[in-house]
Amino acid sequence: MSDFPVVSRGRLDTVQVNLGYRCNQACRHCHVNAGPHRKEMMDLETVDQVLDLLQRSGVPTLDLTGGAPEMNPHFRYLVESARKVGLRVIDRCNLSILEEPGYENLAGFLATQRVEIIASLPCYLEDNVDRQRGRGVFQASIRALKTLNTLGYGQADSGLTLSLVFNPQGPTLPPPQAELEAAYHRELQVRYGIVFSRLYALTNMPIQRFGSTLVSKGQFDAYMCLLKRAHRDENLEGVMCRRLISVDWQGYVHDCDFNQMLGLPLGSQRRHVAEIDAAALEGAAIMTADHCYGCTAGCGSSCGGALNPS
Ligand code: SF4
Ligand code: SF4
């Protein structure tokens, strides 16, 4: 039983969809346990049910995640259908996918569709990134960022947003987002000539692969204590579950991506995307547990970065 405070839903503004657990990488901090050998992928019928929910609810933002969401065979259909009806579409892209065989024109597709890109780059130093995400990932990411810059991503006035995501290497809280963002802008520009729109500093969640690593190193309890000690009530207002739902690859709905990974259903009731009434969710209780302290510790953490960055 967790002592995390009660949180209830506000107005829904984002449907986050996990298109499947297959990924070309297998990062140490991954809270999805994604990897090249995972088979779970959202099918076309469920993709259409997601589109139907978006149309009947008027929710303005579709946020695509995975695994590597682009590896789902229906990814482009979903993006095109959503953009056609004017939705804002976010692709949580691991960058290295842009270099995989068969994905050579993916960057161009994303730019043409004016998809917003949020990409993980846990450091601007090669060793740190390769240690966390795998050998060669840093250089692949740098090449991908240059390609995206060439297409206009991250360039002032292009309207093509390229956000980067930082998360700590180990069981610590992220540093203040604004200072880190300034360092990223400076270092990526000077070292590689790369520009980007903004940086999100996220806290590692004590679940799945990162949670197991903590357990195996005997650091789990200390990390949970750190998160609980750093809890700030003012972060509760901004936790992402207040305004988004997370749909899993089979179409079942959860309060957030982390709850999805823990198998915790939306408001503790197992419901499918086909039966969701977005307006009726407002005011509903959110299913919380101890991992939620990862969202409210320190400056707070959400899929859109720190909640109270200063
Ligand atoms: S963290 Fe992202 S890129 Fe890494 S294995 Fe997980 S889904 Fe793939
Ligand atoms: S882990 Fe999920 S349910 Fe818990 S506070 Fe964070 S966003 Fe909300």
Short mmCIF file of C-alpha atoms and ligand atoms in Angstrom, two decimals:
data_model
loop_
_atom_site.label_atom_id
_atom_site.label_comp_id
_atom_site.label_asym_id
_atom_site.label_seq_id
_atom_site.Cartn_x
_atom_site.Cartn_y
_atom_site.Cartn_z
CA MET A 1 0.00 0.00 0.00
CA SER A 2 1.51 3.31 -1.08
CA ASP A 3 1.26 6.60 0.82
CA PHE A 4 1.40 8.59 -2.43
CA PRO A 5 -1.23 11.40 -2.35
CA VAL A 6 -4.56 11.01 -4.16
CA VAL A 7 -4.55 12.48 -7.69
CA SER A 8 -7.53 12.90 -10.01
CA ARG A 9 -7.85 13.58 -13.71
CA GLY A 10 -8.20 16.96 -15.37
CA ARG A 11 -9.22 17.48 -18.99
CA LEU A 12 -7.69 14.97 -21.40
CA ASP A 13 -5.40 16.61 -23.95
CA THR A 14 -3.13 13.77 -25.07
CA VAL A 15 -3.55 10.17 -26.12
CA GLN A 16 -0.22 8.43 -25.76
CA VAL A 17 0.00 5.21 -27.71
CA ASN A 18 2.56 2.47 -27.24
CA LEU A 19 2.80 0.90 -30.69
CA GLY A 20 4.76 -2.10 -29.46
CA TYR A 21 7.82 -3.27 -27.59
CA ARG A 22 10.10 -3.98 -30.54
CA CYS A 23 13.12 -1.69 -30.63
CA ASN A 24 16.43 -1.66 -32.48
CA GLN A 25 18.13 -0.86 -29.14
CA ALA A 26 18.05 -2.46 -25.68
CA CYS A 27 18.99 0.35 -23.27
CA ARG A 28 19.86 -0.26 -19.64
CA HIS A 29 17.42 2.31 -18.29
CA CYS A 30 14.49 1.20 -20.53
CA HIS A 31 11.26 1.10 -18.53
CA VAL A 32 9.58 -0.91 -21.31
CA ASN A 33 12.12 -3.76 -21.50
CA ALA A 34 12.05 -3.11 -25.22
CA GLY A 35 14.44 -4.80 -27.63
CA PRO A 36 14.94 -6.29 -31.09
CA HIS A 37 13.37 -9.63 -30.17
CA ARG A 38 10.10 -8.39 -28.70
CA LYS A 39 7.08 -9.42 -30.79
CA GLU A 40 4.30 -7.33 -29.25
CA MET A 41 2.96 -4.83 -31.82
CA MET A 42 -0.34 -2.94 -32.11
CA ASP A 43 -2.49 -4.30 -34.96
CA LEU A 44 -4.41 -2.30 -37.58
CA GLU A 45 -7.80 -2.78 -35.93
CA THR A 46 -6.52 -1.26 -32.69
CA VAL A 47 -4.78 1.57 -34.57
CA ASP A 48 -8.17 2.40 -36.13
CA GLN A 49 -9.81 2.31 -32.68
CA VAL A 50 -7.24 4.84 -31.48
CA LEU A 51 -8.02 7.10 -34.44
CA ASP A 52 -11.72 6.74 -33.70
CA LEU A 53 -11.20 7.80 -30.07
CA LEU A 54 -9.24 10.86 -31.21
CA GLN A 55 -11.97 11.89 -33.64
CA ARG A 56 -14.91 11.46 -31.31
CA SER A 57 -13.17 13.02 -28.28
CA GLY A 58 -11.53 16.03 -29.92
CA VAL A 59 -8.30 15.35 -28.01
CA PRO A 60 -5.69 17.43 -29.89
CA THR A 61 -2.44 15.49 -29.39
CA LEU A 62 -1.31 12.00 -30.37
CA ASP A 63 1.95 10.96 -28.70
CA LEU A 64 3.60 7.85 -30.18
CA THR A 65 5.97 5.70 -28.20
CA GLY A 66 7.26 2.14 -28.02
CA GLY A 67 9.81 0.39 -28.30
CA ALA A 68 10.69 2.18 -31.46
CA PRO A 69 7.19 3.25 -32.61
CA GLU A 70 8.40 3.57 -36.20
CA MET A 71 8.96 -0.22 -36.33
CA ASN A 72 5.20 -0.81 -36.19
CA PRO A 73 4.04 -1.54 -39.77
CA HIS A 74 1.04 0.80 -39.31
CA PHE A 75 3.11 3.74 -38.02
CA ARG A 76 2.94 5.79 -41.23
CA TYR A 77 -0.76 5.12 -41.74
CA LEU A 78 -1.49 6.29 -38.18
CA VAL A 79 0.64 9.44 -38.55
CA GLU A 80 -0.87 10.37 -41.92
CA SER A 81 -4.43 9.76 -40.72
CA ALA A 82 -3.91 11.85 -37.58
CA ARG A 83 -2.20 14.70 -39.44
CA LYS A 84 -4.95 14.73 -42.06
CA VAL A 85 -7.47 15.69 -39.38
CA GLY A 86 -5.15 18.33 -37.93
CA LEU A 87 -3.83 16.56 -34.86
CA ARG A 88 -0.49 17.41 -33.31
CA VAL A 89 1.61 14.25 -33.57
CA ILE A 90 4.66 13.52 -31.42
CA ASP A 91 7.12 10.74 -32.27
CA ARG A 92 9.33 9.55 -29.39
CA CYS A 93 12.25 8.63 -31.60
CA ASN A 94 15.45 6.93 -30.45
CA LEU A 95 17.38 8.55 -33.36
CA SER A 96 19.36 5.41 -34.24
CA ILE A 97 16.25 3.99 -35.96
CA LEU A 98 16.75 6.63 -38.67
CA GLU A 99 19.90 4.71 -39.74
CA GLU A 100 18.43 1.22 -39.74
CA PRO A 101 18.07 -0.51 -43.13
CA GLY A 102 14.57 0.08 -44.48
CA TYR A 103 14.14 3.36 -42.59
CA GLU A 104 16.27 5.56 -44.86
CA ASN A 105 13.37 7.88 -45.77
CA LEU A 106 11.83 7.98 -42.28
CA ALA A 107 13.32 11.38 -41.38
CA GLY A 108 11.93 12.88 -44.60
CA PHE A 109 8.52 11.35 -43.90
CA LEU A 110 8.45 12.86 -40.39
CA ALA A 111 9.44 16.28 -41.72
CA THR A 112 6.84 16.18 -44.51
CA GLN A 113 4.14 15.25 -42.02
CA ARG A 114 5.43 17.95 -39.60
CA VAL A 115 5.67 15.47 -36.78
CA GLU A 116 7.22 16.76 -33.57
CA ILE A 117 10.25 14.68 -32.53
CA ILE A 118 11.26 13.93 -28.95
CA ALA A 119 14.56 12.07 -28.87
CA SER A 120 16.63 10.56 -26.11
CA LEU A 121 20.20 11.79 -25.80
CA PRO A 122 21.21 11.15 -22.19
CA CYS A 123 24.49 13.05 -22.51
CA TYR A 124 26.52 15.07 -25.00
CA LEU A 125 29.55 12.87 -24.21
CA GLU A 126 30.00 9.71 -26.27
CA ASP A 127 31.14 7.34 -23.50
CA ASN A 128 28.19 8.13 -21.26
CA VAL A 129 25.63 7.58 -24.01
CA ASP A 130 27.19 4.33 -25.25
CA ARG A 131 27.40 2.97 -21.70
CA GLN A 132 23.67 3.55 -21.18
CA ARG A 133 22.29 2.88 -24.66
CA GLY A 134 24.82 0.57 -26.32
CA ARG A 135 28.06 0.82 -28.29
CA GLY A 136 27.89 3.12 -31.33
CA VAL A 137 24.55 4.67 -30.32
CA PHE A 138 26.07 8.09 -29.70
CA GLN A 139 27.63 8.49 -33.14
CA ALA A 140 24.44 7.16 -34.77
CA SER A 141 22.45 9.72 -32.76
CA ILE A 142 24.76 12.56 -33.81
CA ARG A 143 24.44 11.60 -37.47
CA ALA A 144 20.64 11.40 -37.10
CA LEU A 145 20.47 14.81 -35.41
CA LYS A 146 22.49 16.32 -38.26
CA THR A 147 20.09 14.78 -40.78
CA LEU A 148 17.13 16.18 -38.87
CA ASN A 149 18.78 19.63 -38.71
CA THR A 150 19.28 19.52 -42.47
CA LEU A 151 15.55 18.88 -42.90
CA GLY A 152 14.80 21.92 -40.72
CA TYR A 153 14.23 20.19 -37.37
CA GLY A 154 15.38 22.29 -34.42
CA GLN A 155 16.03 25.33 -36.64
CA ALA A 156 14.47 28.60 -35.52
CA ASP A 157 11.25 29.47 -37.41
CA SER A 158 11.04 26.11 -39.23
CA GLY A 159 8.10 24.97 -37.09
CA LEU A 160 9.77 21.54 -36.88
CA THR A 161 10.29 20.85 -33.20
CA LEU A 162 13.17 18.66 -32.07
CA SER A 163 13.31 18.11 -28.32
CA LEU A 164 15.98 16.09 -26.56
CA VAL A 165 15.56 14.00 -23.43
CA PHE A 166 18.12 13.65 -20.67
CA ASN A 167 17.91 11.07 -17.93
CA PRO A 168 20.56 10.40 -15.28
CA GLN A 169 23.00 7.51 -15.71
CA GLY A 170 22.38 6.14 -12.23
CA PRO A 171 20.15 6.43 -9.13
CA THR A 172 20.21 10.21 -8.83
CA LEU A 173 17.78 13.00 -9.61
CA PRO A 174 18.34 14.99 -12.81
CA PRO A 175 20.06 18.37 -12.41
CA PRO A 176 18.02 21.58 -12.98
CA GLN A 177 16.62 21.47 -16.51
CA ALA A 178 17.43 25.07 -17.54
CA GLU A 179 21.15 24.80 -16.71
CA LEU A 180 21.45 21.45 -18.38
CA GLU A 181 19.65 22.71 -21.46
CA ALA A 182 22.09 25.61 -21.76
CA ALA A 183 25.03 23.16 -21.53
CA TYR A 184 23.48 20.88 -24.18
CA HIS A 185 22.90 23.82 -26.56
CA ARG A 186 26.48 25.00 -26.10
CA GLU A 187 28.22 21.61 -26.32
CA LEU A 188 26.20 20.20 -29.21
CA GLN A 189 26.64 23.41 -31.19
CA VAL A 190 30.39 23.72 -30.56
CA ARG A 191 31.28 20.03 -30.88
CA TYR A 192 28.95 18.99 -33.72
CA GLY A 193 27.14 22.05 -35.09
CA ILE A 194 23.81 20.60 -33.91
CA VAL A 195 20.79 22.69 -32.92
CA PHE A 196 17.62 21.59 -31.15
CA SER A 197 14.46 23.15 -29.74
CA ARG A 198 14.47 22.24 -26.04
CA LEU A 199 15.69 19.73 -23.50
CA TYR A 200 13.56 17.68 -21.12
CA ALA A 201 15.25 16.37 -17.98
CA LEU A 202 13.48 13.21 -16.79
CA THR A 203 13.81 11.16 -13.63
CA ASN A 204 14.47 7.43 -14.04
CA MET A 205 11.50 5.38 -12.85
CA PRO A 206 12.28 2.57 -10.37
CA ILE A 207 10.53 -0.02 -12.53
CA GLN A 208 11.32 -2.62 -15.22
CA ARG A 209 14.93 -2.72 -16.50
CA PHE A 210 16.14 0.25 -14.44
CA GLY A 211 14.30 -1.10 -11.37
CA SER A 212 15.90 -4.54 -11.81
CA THR A 213 19.34 -2.97 -12.13
CA LEU A 214 18.76 -1.11 -8.86
CA VAL A 215 17.66 -4.34 -7.17
CA SER A 216 20.66 -6.29 -8.44
CA LYS A 217 23.04 -3.58 -7.21
CA GLY A 218 21.30 -3.31 -3.82
CA GLN A 219 20.34 0.31 -4.57
CA PHE A 220 16.55 0.02 -4.90
CA ASP A 221 15.58 1.01 -1.34
CA ALA A 222 18.02 3.93 -1.24
CA TYR A 223 16.67 5.23 -4.57
CA MET A 224 13.05 4.97 -3.35
CA CYS A 225 14.06 6.89 -0.19
CA LEU A 226 15.69 9.57 -2.34
CA LEU A 227 12.52 9.95 -4.43
CA LYS A 228 10.23 10.08 -1.38
CA ARG A 229 12.44 12.55 0.50
CA ALA A 230 12.50 14.82 -2.56
CA HIS A 231 8.69 14.70 -3.09
CA ARG A 232 7.11 18.13 -3.55
CA ASP A 233 3.35 18.57 -3.34
CA GLU A 234 3.41 21.41 -5.88
CA ASN A 235 4.44 18.88 -8.55
CA LEU A 236 1.16 16.97 -8.15
CA GLU A 237 -0.75 19.51 -10.24
CA GLY A 238 1.43 18.86 -13.29
CA VAL A 239 1.84 15.08 -13.29
CA MET A 240 1.17 13.88 -16.81
CA CYS A 241 -1.55 11.37 -15.85
CA ARG A 242 -3.85 14.31 -15.09
CA ARG A 243 -4.15 15.09 -18.80
CA LEU A 244 -3.17 12.00 -20.77
CA ILE A 245 -4.10 8.39 -21.15
CA SER A 246 -1.73 5.68 -22.26
CA VAL A 247 -2.91 2.96 -24.64
CA ASP A 248 -1.00 -0.31 -24.74
CA TRP A 249 -0.30 -2.38 -27.86
CA GLN A 250 -3.48 -4.40 -27.33
CA GLY A 251 -5.63 -1.29 -26.90
CA TYR A 252 -6.03 -1.39 -23.13
CA VAL A 253 -5.87 1.95 -21.39
CA HIS A 254 -3.73 3.04 -18.43
CA ASP A 255 -3.20 6.26 -16.51
CA CYS A 256 0.33 6.64 -17.90
CA ASP A 257 3.08 4.72 -19.66
CA PHE A 258 4.67 3.68 -16.36
CA ASN A 259 1.42 2.24 -15.05
CA GLN A 260 1.06 0.45 -18.38
CA MET A 261 4.42 -1.23 -17.84
CA LEU A 262 3.35 -2.28 -14.35
CA GLY A 263 0.04 -3.66 -15.66
CA LEU A 264 -1.99 -1.12 -13.64
CA PRO A 265 -5.25 -0.38 -15.50
CA LEU A 266 -6.85 3.07 -15.90
CA GLY A 267 -8.34 4.09 -12.54
CA SER A 268 -8.00 0.39 -11.51
CA GLN A 269 -10.58 -0.79 -14.10
CA ARG A 270 -9.51 -2.73 -17.21
CA ARG A 271 -10.93 -0.79 -20.17
CA HIS A 272 -10.30 -0.85 -23.89
CA VAL A 273 -9.71 2.22 -26.06
CA ALA A 274 -12.90 1.39 -28.00
CA GLU A 275 -15.02 1.99 -24.87
CA ILE A 276 -13.36 5.17 -23.59
CA ASP A 277 -15.47 8.31 -23.19
CA ALA A 278 -12.85 11.05 -22.82
CA ALA A 279 -15.19 13.63 -21.26
CA ALA A 280 -16.37 11.18 -18.61
CA LEU A 281 -12.80 10.70 -17.38
CA GLU A 282 -12.53 14.21 -15.93
CA GLY A 283 -12.41 14.04 -12.14
CA ALA A 284 -11.76 10.28 -12.08
CA ALA A 285 -9.22 8.92 -9.60
CA ILE A 286 -5.78 7.96 -10.94
CA MET A 287 -4.18 4.69 -9.95
CA THR A 288 -0.99 5.57 -8.08
CA ALA A 289 1.71 3.63 -6.26
CA ASP A 290 5.22 4.21 -4.90
CA HIS A 291 6.82 4.61 -8.34
CA CYS A 292 4.77 7.82 -8.69
CA TYR A 293 7.32 9.55 -6.47
CA GLY A 294 9.50 9.47 -9.58
CA CYS A 295 7.14 12.08 -11.05
CA THR A 296 7.01 14.39 -8.04
CA ALA A 297 10.60 14.27 -6.73
CA GLY A 298 12.70 17.42 -6.99
CA CYS A 299 11.77 19.55 -10.00
CA GLY A 300 9.19 16.93 -11.01
CA SER A 301 9.23 14.80 -14.14
CA SER A 302 6.79 14.16 -16.95
CA CYS A 303 6.88 13.23 -20.61
CA GLY A 304 7.23 16.97 -21.20
CA GLY A 305 10.23 17.38 -18.89
CA ALA A 306 10.55 19.01 -15.46
CA LEU A 307 7.28 20.22 -13.92
CA ASN A 308 8.77 23.09 -11.92
CA PRO A 309 12.11 23.65 -13.64
CA SER A 310 13.43 26.42 -11.39
S1 SF4 B 1 14.85 3.25 -23.94
FE1 SF4 B 1 13.87 3.63 -25.91
S2 SF4 B 1 15.48 3.23 -27.40
FE2 SF4 B 1 16.11 2.27 -25.50
S3 SF4 B 1 15.37 0.14 -25.61
FE3 SF4 B 1 13.81 1.34 -24.55
S4 SF4 B 1 12.38 1.96 -26.15
FE4 SF4 B 1 14.28 1.34 -27.18
S1 SF4 B 2 3.76 7.38 -12.47
FE1 SF4 B 2 2.01 7.73 -13.78
S2 SF4 B 2 0.24 7.61 -12.41
FE2 SF4 B 2 2.03 7.93 -11.15
S3 SF4 B 2 2.13 10.18 -10.89
FE3 SF4 B 2 3.47 9.60 -12.61
S4 SF4 B 2 2.17 9.88 -14.39
FE4 SF4 B 2 0.81 9.76 -12.61
#
